[in-house]
Coordinates of C-alpha atoms and ligand atoms in Angstrom, one line a residue:
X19 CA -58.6 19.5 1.6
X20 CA -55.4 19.1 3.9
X21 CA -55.1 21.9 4.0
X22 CA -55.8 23.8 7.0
X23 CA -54.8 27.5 8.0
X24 CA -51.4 25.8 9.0
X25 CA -50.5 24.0 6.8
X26 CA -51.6 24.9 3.5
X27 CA -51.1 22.2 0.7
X28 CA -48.0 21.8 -1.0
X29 CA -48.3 22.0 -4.9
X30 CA -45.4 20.9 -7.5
X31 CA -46.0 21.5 -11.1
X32 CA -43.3 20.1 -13.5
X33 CA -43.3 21.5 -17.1
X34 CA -41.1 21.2 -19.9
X35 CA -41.1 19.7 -23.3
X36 CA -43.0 16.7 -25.0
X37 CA -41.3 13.8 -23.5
X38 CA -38.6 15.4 -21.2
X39 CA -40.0 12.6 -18.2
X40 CA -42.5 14.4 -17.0
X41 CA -44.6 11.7 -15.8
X42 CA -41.6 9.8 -14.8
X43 CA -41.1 12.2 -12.7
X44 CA -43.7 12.2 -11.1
X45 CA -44.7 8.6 -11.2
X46 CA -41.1 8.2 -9.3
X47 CA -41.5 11.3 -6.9
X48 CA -45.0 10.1 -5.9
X49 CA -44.1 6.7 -5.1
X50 CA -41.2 8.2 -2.6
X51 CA -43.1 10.7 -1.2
X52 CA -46.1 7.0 -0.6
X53 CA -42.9 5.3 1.1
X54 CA -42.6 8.7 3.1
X55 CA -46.1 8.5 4.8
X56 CA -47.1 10.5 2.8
X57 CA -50.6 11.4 0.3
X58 CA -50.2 12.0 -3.0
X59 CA -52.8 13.7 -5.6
X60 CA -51.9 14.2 -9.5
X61 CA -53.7 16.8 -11.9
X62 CA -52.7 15.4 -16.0
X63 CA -53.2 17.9 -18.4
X64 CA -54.1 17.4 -22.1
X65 CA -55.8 19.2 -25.6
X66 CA -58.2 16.2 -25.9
X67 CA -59.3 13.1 -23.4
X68 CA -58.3 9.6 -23.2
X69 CA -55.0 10.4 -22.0
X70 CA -52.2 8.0 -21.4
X71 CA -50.4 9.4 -18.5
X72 CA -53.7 9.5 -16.2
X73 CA -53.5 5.7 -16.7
X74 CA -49.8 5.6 -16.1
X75 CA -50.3 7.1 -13.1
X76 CA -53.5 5.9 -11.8
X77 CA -52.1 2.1 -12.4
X78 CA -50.0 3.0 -9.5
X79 CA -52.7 3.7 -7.1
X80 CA -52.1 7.7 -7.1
X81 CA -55.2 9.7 -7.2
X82 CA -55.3 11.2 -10.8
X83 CA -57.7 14.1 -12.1
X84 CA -57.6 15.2 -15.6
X85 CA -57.8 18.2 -16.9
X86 CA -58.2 17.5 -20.7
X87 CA -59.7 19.9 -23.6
X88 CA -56.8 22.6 -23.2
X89 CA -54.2 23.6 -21.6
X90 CA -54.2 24.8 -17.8
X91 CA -53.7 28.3 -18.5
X92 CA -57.0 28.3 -20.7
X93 CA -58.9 25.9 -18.4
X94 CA -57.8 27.2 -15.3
X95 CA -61.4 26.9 -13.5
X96 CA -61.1 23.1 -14.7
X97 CA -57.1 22.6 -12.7
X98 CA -59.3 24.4 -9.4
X99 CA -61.6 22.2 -9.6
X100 CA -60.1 19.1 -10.6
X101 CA -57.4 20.1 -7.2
X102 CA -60.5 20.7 -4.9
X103 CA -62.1 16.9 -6.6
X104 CA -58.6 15.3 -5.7
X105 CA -58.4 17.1 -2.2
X106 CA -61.8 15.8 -1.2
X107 CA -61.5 12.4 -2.6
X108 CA -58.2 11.8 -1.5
X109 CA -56.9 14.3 1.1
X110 CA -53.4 14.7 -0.6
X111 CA -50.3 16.0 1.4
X112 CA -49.1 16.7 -2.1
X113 CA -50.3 17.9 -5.2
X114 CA -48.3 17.1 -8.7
X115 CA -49.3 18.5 -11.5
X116 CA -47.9 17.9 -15.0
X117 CA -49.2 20.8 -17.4
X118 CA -49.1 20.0 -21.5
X119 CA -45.6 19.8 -23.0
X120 CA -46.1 22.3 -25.6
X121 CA -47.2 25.3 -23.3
X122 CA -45.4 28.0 -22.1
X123 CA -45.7 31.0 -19.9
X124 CA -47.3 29.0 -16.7
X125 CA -45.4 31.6 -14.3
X126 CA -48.1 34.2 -15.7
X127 CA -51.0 32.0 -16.6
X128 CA -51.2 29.3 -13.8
X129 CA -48.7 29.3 -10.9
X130 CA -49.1 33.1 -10.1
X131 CA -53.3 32.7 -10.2
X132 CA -52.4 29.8 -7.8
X133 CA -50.5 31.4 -5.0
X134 CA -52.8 34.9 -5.5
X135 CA -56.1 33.4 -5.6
X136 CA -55.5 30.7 -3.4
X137 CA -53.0 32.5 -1.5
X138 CA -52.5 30.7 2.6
X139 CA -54.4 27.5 1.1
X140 CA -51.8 26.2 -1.0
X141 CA -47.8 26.2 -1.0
X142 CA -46.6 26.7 -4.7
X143 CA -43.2 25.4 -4.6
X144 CA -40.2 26.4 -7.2
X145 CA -41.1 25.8 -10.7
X146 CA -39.5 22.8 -12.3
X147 CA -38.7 22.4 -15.7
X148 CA -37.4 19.4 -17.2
X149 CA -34.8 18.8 -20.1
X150 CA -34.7 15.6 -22.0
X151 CA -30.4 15.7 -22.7
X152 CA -30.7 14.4 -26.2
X153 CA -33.3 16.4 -27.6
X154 CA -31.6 19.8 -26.3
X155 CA -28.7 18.4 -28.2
X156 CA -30.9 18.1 -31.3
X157 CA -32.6 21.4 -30.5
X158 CA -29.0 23.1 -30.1
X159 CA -28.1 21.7 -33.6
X160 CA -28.6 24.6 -36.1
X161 CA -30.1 25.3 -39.2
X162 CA -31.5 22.0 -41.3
X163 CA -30.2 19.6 -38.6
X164 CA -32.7 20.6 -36.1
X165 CA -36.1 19.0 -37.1
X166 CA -38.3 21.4 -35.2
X167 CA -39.3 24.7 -36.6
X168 CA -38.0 28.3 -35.1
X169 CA -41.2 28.5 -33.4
X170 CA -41.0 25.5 -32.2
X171 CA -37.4 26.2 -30.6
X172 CA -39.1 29.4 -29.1
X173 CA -41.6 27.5 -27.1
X174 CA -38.9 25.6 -26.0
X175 CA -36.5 28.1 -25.1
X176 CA -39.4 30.3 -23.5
X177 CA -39.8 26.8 -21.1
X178 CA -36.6 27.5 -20.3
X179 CA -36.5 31.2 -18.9
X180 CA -39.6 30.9 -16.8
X181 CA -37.9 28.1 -14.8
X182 CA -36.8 28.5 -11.2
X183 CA -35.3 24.7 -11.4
X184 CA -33.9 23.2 -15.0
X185 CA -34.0 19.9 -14.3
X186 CA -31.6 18.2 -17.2
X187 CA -33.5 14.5 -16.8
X188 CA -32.4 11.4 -18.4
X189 CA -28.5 11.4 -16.7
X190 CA -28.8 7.8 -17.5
X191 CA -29.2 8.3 -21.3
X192 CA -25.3 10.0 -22.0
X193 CA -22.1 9.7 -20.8
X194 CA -21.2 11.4 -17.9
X195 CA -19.0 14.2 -19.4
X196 CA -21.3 15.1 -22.0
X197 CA -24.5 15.2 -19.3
X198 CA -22.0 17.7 -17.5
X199 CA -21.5 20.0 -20.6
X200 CA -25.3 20.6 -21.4
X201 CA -25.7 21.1 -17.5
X202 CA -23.0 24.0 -17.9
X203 CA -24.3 25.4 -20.7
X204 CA -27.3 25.4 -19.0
X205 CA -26.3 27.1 -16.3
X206 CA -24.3 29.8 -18.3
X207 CA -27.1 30.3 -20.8
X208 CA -30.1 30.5 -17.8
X209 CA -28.0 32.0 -14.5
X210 CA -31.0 32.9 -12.3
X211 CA -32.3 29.4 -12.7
X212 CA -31.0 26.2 -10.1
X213 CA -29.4 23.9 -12.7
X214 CA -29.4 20.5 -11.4
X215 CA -29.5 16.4 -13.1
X216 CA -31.4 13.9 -12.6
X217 CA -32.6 10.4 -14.2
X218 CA -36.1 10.2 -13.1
X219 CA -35.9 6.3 -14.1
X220 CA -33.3 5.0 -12.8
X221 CA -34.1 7.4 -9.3
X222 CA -31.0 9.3 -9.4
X223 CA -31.0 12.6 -7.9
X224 CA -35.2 12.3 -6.8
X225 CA -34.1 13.2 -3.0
X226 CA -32.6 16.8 -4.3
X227 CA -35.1 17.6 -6.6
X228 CA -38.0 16.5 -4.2
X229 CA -36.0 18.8 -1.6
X230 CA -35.8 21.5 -4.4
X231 CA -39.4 21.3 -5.4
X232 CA -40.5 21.7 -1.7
X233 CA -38.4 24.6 -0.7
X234 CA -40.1 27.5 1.1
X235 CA -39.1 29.6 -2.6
X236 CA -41.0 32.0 -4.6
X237 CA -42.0 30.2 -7.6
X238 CA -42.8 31.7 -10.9
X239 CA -41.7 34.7 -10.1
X240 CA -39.8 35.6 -13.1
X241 CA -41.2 38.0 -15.8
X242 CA -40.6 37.2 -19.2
X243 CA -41.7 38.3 -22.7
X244 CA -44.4 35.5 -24.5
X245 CA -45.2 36.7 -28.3
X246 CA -48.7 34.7 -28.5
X247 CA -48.7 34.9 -32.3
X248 CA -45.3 32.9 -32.4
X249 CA -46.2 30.6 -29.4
X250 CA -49.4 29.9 -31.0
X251 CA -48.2 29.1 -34.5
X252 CA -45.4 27.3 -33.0
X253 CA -47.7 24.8 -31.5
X254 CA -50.0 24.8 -34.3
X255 CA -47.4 23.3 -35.9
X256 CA -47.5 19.9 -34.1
X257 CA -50.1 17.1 -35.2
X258 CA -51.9 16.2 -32.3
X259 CA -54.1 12.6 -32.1
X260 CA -55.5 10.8 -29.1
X261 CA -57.0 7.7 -29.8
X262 CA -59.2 4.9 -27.9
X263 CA -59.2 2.0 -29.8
X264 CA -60.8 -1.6 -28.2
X265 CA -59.0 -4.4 -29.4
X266 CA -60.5 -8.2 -29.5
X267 CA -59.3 -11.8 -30.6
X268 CA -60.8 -15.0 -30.6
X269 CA -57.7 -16.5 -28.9
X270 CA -56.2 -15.1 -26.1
X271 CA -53.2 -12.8 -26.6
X272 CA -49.9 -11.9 -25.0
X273 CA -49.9 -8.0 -25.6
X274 CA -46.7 -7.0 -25.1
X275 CA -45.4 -8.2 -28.2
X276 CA -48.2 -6.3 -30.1
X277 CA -47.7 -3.1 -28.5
X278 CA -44.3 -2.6 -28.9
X279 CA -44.8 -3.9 -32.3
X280 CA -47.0 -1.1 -33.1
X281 CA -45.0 1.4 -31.8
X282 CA -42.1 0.2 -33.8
X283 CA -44.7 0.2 -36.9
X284 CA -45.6 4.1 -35.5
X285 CA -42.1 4.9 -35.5
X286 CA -41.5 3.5 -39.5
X287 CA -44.8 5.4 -40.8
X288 CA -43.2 9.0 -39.2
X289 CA -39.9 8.0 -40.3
X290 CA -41.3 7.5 -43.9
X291 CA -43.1 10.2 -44.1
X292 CA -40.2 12.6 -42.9
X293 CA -42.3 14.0 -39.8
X294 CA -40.2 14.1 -36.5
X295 CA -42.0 12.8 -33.5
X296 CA -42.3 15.0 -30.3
X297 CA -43.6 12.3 -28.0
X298 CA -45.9 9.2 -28.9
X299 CA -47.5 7.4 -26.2
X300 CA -49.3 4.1 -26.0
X301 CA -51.3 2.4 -23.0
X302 CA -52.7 -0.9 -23.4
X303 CA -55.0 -2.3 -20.4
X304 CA -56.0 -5.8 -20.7
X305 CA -56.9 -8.2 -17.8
X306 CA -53.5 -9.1 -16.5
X307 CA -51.6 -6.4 -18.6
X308 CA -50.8 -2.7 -18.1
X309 CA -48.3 -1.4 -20.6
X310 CA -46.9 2.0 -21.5
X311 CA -44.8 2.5 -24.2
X312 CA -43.1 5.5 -25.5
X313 CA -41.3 7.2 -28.4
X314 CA -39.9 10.8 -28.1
X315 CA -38.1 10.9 -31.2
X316 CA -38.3 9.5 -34.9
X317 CA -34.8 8.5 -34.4
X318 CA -35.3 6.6 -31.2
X319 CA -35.9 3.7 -30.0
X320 CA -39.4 2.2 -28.5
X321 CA -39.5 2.4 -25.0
X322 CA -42.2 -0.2 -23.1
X323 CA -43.2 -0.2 -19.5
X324 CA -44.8 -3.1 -17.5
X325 CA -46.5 -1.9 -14.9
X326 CA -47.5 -4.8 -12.0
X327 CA -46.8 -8.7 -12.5
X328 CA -49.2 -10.4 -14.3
X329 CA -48.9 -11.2 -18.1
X330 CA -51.9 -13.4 -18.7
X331 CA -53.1 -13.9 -22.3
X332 CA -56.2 -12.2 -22.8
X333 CA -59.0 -11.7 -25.4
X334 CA -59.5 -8.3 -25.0
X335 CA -57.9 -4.9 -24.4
X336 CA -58.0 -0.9 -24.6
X337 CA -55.6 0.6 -26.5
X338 CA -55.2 4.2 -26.5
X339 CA -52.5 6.5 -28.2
X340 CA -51.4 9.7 -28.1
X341 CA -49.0 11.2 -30.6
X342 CA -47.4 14.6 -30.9
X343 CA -45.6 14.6 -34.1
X344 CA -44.3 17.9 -36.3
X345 CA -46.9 17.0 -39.1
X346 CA -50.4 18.6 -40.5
X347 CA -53.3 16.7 -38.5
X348 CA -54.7 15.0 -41.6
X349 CA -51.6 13.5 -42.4
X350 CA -50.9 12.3 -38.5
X351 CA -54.8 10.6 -39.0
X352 CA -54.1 9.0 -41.9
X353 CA -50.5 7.6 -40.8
X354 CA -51.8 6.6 -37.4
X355 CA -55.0 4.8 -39.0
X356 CA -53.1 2.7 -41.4
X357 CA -50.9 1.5 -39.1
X358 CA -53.5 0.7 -36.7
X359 CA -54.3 -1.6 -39.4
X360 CA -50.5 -2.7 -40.3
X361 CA -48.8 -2.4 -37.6
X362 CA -51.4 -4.9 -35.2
X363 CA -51.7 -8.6 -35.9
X364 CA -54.2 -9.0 -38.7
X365 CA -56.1 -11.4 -36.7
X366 CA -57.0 -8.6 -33.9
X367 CA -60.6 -6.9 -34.1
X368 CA -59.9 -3.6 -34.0
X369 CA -63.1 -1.4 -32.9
X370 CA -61.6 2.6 -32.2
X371 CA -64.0 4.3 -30.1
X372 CA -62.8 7.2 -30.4
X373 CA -60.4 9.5 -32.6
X374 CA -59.6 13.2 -31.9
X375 CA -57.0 15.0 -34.0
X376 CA -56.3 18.4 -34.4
X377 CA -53.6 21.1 -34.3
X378 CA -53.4 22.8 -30.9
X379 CA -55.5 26.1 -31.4
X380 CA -54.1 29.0 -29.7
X381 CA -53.6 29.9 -25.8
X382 CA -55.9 32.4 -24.5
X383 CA -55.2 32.1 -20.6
X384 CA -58.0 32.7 -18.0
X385 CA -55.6 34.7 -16.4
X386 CA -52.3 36.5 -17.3
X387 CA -50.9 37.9 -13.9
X388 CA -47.9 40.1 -13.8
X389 CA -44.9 39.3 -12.2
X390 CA -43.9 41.5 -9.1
X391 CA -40.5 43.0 -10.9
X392 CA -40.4 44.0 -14.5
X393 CA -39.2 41.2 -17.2
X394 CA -35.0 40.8 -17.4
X395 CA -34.9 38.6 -20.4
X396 CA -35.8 39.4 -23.5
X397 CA -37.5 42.9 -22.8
X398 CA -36.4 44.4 -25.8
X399 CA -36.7 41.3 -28.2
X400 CA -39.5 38.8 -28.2
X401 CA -37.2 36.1 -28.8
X402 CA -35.5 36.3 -25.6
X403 CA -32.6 35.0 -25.3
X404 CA -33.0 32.5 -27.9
X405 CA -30.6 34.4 -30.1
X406 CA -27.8 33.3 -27.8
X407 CA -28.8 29.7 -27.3
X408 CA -29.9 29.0 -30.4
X409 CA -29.0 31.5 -33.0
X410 CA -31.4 31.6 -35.8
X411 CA -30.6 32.7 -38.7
X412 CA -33.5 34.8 -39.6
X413 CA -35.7 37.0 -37.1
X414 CA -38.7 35.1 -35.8
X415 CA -42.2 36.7 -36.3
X416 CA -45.8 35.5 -35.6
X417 CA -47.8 36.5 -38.5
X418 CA -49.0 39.3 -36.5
X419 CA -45.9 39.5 -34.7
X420 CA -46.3 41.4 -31.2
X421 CA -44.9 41.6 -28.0
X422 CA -47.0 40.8 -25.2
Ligands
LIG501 N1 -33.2 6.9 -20.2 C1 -34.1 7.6 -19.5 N2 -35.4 7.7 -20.0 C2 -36.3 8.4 -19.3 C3 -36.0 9.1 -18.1 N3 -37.1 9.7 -17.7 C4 -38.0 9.5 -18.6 N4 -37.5 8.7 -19.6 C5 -38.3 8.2 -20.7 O1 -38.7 9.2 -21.6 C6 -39.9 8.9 -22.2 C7 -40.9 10.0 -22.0 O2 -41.2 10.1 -20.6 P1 -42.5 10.8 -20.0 O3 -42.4 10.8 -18.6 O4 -43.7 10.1 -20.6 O5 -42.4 12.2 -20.7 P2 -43.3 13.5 -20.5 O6 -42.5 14.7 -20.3 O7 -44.3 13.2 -19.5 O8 -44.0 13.6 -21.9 P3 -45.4 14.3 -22.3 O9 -46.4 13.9 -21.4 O10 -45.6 13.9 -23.7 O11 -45.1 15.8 -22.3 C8 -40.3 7.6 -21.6 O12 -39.9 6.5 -22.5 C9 -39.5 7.5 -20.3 O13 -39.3 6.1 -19.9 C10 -34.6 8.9 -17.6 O14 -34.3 9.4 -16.5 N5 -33.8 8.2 -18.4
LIG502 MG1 -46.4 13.1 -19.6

């Protein structure tokens, strides 16, 4: 560990939504911090393995643990000892860590274990949480318009008032004037929060949030009101698949064309089957190739990343994907597996090595700690202040609905 009795280690964790640019972030953040001098460790975070973002980010030379089978806040030993791995393997100056889009109520579950049982070794700065512009437009669009579920809107609002930075991402993505609005609202509909923007890929605004993210703040500090029944049904409601597939050809193959053509083919077989995409990720690793690609919406367009220079045709490569998509597991299996086969050149050999898919079961947290001052928001209704924000027509229960 850096970390000595003077200078403890400085720990950033950036939640938010499936897709907001978490990674991004962090891929853009680390490489600054690299250029500052600078050592930089990064703790992923997923339900199952084989997880696209630890390649992302270990493709550019950052030291990446993974803490995969559940959430931080129910494998909370796992994010210690993952830190402790990175710390001795790599001797960060900085630790990132990028907790599961779909979670909720870190403040209580992993950043106030953090600065109490680890309290003088590390420096837990303000909690970030990150906004992807466009889907808080299609979140703030009511009744049948908005494609996720109430509960779905909860998690996502509850995101929201644990932050002690909103981070409204993707600056790049609107025009100015809008961006501006949804910052406002932001900052009308969440006052104790820091609203500020960013675009974490085009580096806009990374030198304010870094200085944000570092400041000598409390961080998760806040105390608000998480109903587990409607957080847990809420992100039951999300198909979840991570696959490994191995893909081989008896001529060599330029891959970028194939990925993004499968994502495209990904994006058709949600689209067809009515099921709005939270986030689906591809990596394909071949010699000479390192792709990402991306697709946070069933509306929107394929995004792919090259990551380093060299495009050499290859025979072989590892594909893996991960999709988050509002549809029952089964279904998400089935689509994903047919376009595996349609959606991928016909002459490819296509081996998968390994398939997990599944609904997120529910969060039960190592450890729930209590914030110093009583909860603010949402005390009397365990809907918080998604009334306001949101307005949903009909009250939101879990089917065993109770405040925590
Ligand atoms: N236009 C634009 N796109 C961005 C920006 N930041 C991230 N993205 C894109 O948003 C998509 C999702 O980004 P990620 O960083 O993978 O999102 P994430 O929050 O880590 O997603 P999960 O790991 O699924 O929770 C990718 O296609 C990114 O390129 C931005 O500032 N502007
Ligand atoms: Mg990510």
């Amino acid at each position: 560990m850096k970390a000595t009795e003077t200078a403890p280690l400085r720990v950033i964790v950036v939640g938010g939504f499936l897709g907001a640019g978490k990674t991004t972030l962090l891929r853009q953040a680390g490489r600054r911090l690299v250029q500052q001098g600078k050592r930089v460790g990064i703790v992923t975070n997923d339900q199952a393995e084989n997880l696209v973002d630890t390649e992302t980010l270990r493709r550019e030379g950052f030291g990446v643990e993974e803490v995969a089978g559940g959430c931080f806040c129910c494998r909370f030993s796992d994010l210690l000892s993952s830190s402790k791995r990175l710390m001795e393997a790599h001797k960060p100056d900085v630790l990132l860590c990028e907790p599961v889009g779909s979670c909720t109520d870190l403040a209580a579950t992993v950043l106030r274990p953090m600065q109490t049982f680890l309290k003088g070794r590390l420096a837990v700065g303000p909690y970030s949480v990150l906004v992807d512009p466009l889907r808080l437009k299609q979140m703030l669009s009511k009744g049948t318009r908005s494609p996720f579920s109430e509960k779905v809107l909860y998690i996502y609002n509850k995101q929201l008032e644990e932050a002690d930075v909103i981070v409204l991402n993707k600056a790049d993505a609107l025009p100015a004037d809008e961006f501006e609005a949804l910052q406002q609202k932001l900052t009308q509909v969440f006052p104790r929060a820091a609203v500020m923007g960013i675009s974490a890929l085009e580096e806009r605004g990374l030198d304010l949030w870094l200085e944000q993210a570092c400041a000598d703040r409390p961080s998760g500090q806040r105390g608000i009101h998480v109903n587990y029944d409607i957080y847990a049904e809420g992100e039951a409601e999300l198909g979840w698949l991570n696959a490994a597939v191995r893909l081989r050809s008896s001529e060599p193959v330029a891959w970028k064309p194939v990925a993004l053509d499968l994502l495209k083919a990904l994006k058709d077989a949600f689209h067809a089957r009515n099921a709005e995409v939270a986030h689906v990720k591809l990596s394909l690793t071949a010699p000479g190739h390192a792709l990402t690609g991306n697709l946070t919406s069933t509306g929107g367009l394929p995004f792919l990343m090259v990551q380093g220079t060299a495009e050499a045709p290859s025979t072989e490569a590892l594909l893996l994907v991960n999709a988050r998509v509002q549809i029952q597991p089964d279904e998400l299996k089935a689509a994903v597996q047919a376009t595996l086969e349609t959606g991928l050149p016909r002459s490819l050999l296509k081996e998968i090595e390994r398939l997990d898919c599944f609904s997120p079961s529910r969060p039960v947290p190592e450890h729930r700690l209590p914030p110093p001052e009583p909860c603010s928001v949402g005390a009397e209704n365990p809907c918080g202040i998604i009334r306001e924000i949101f307005k949903p027509k009909k009250k939101i229960s879990g089917t065993q609905a109770r405040s925590n």
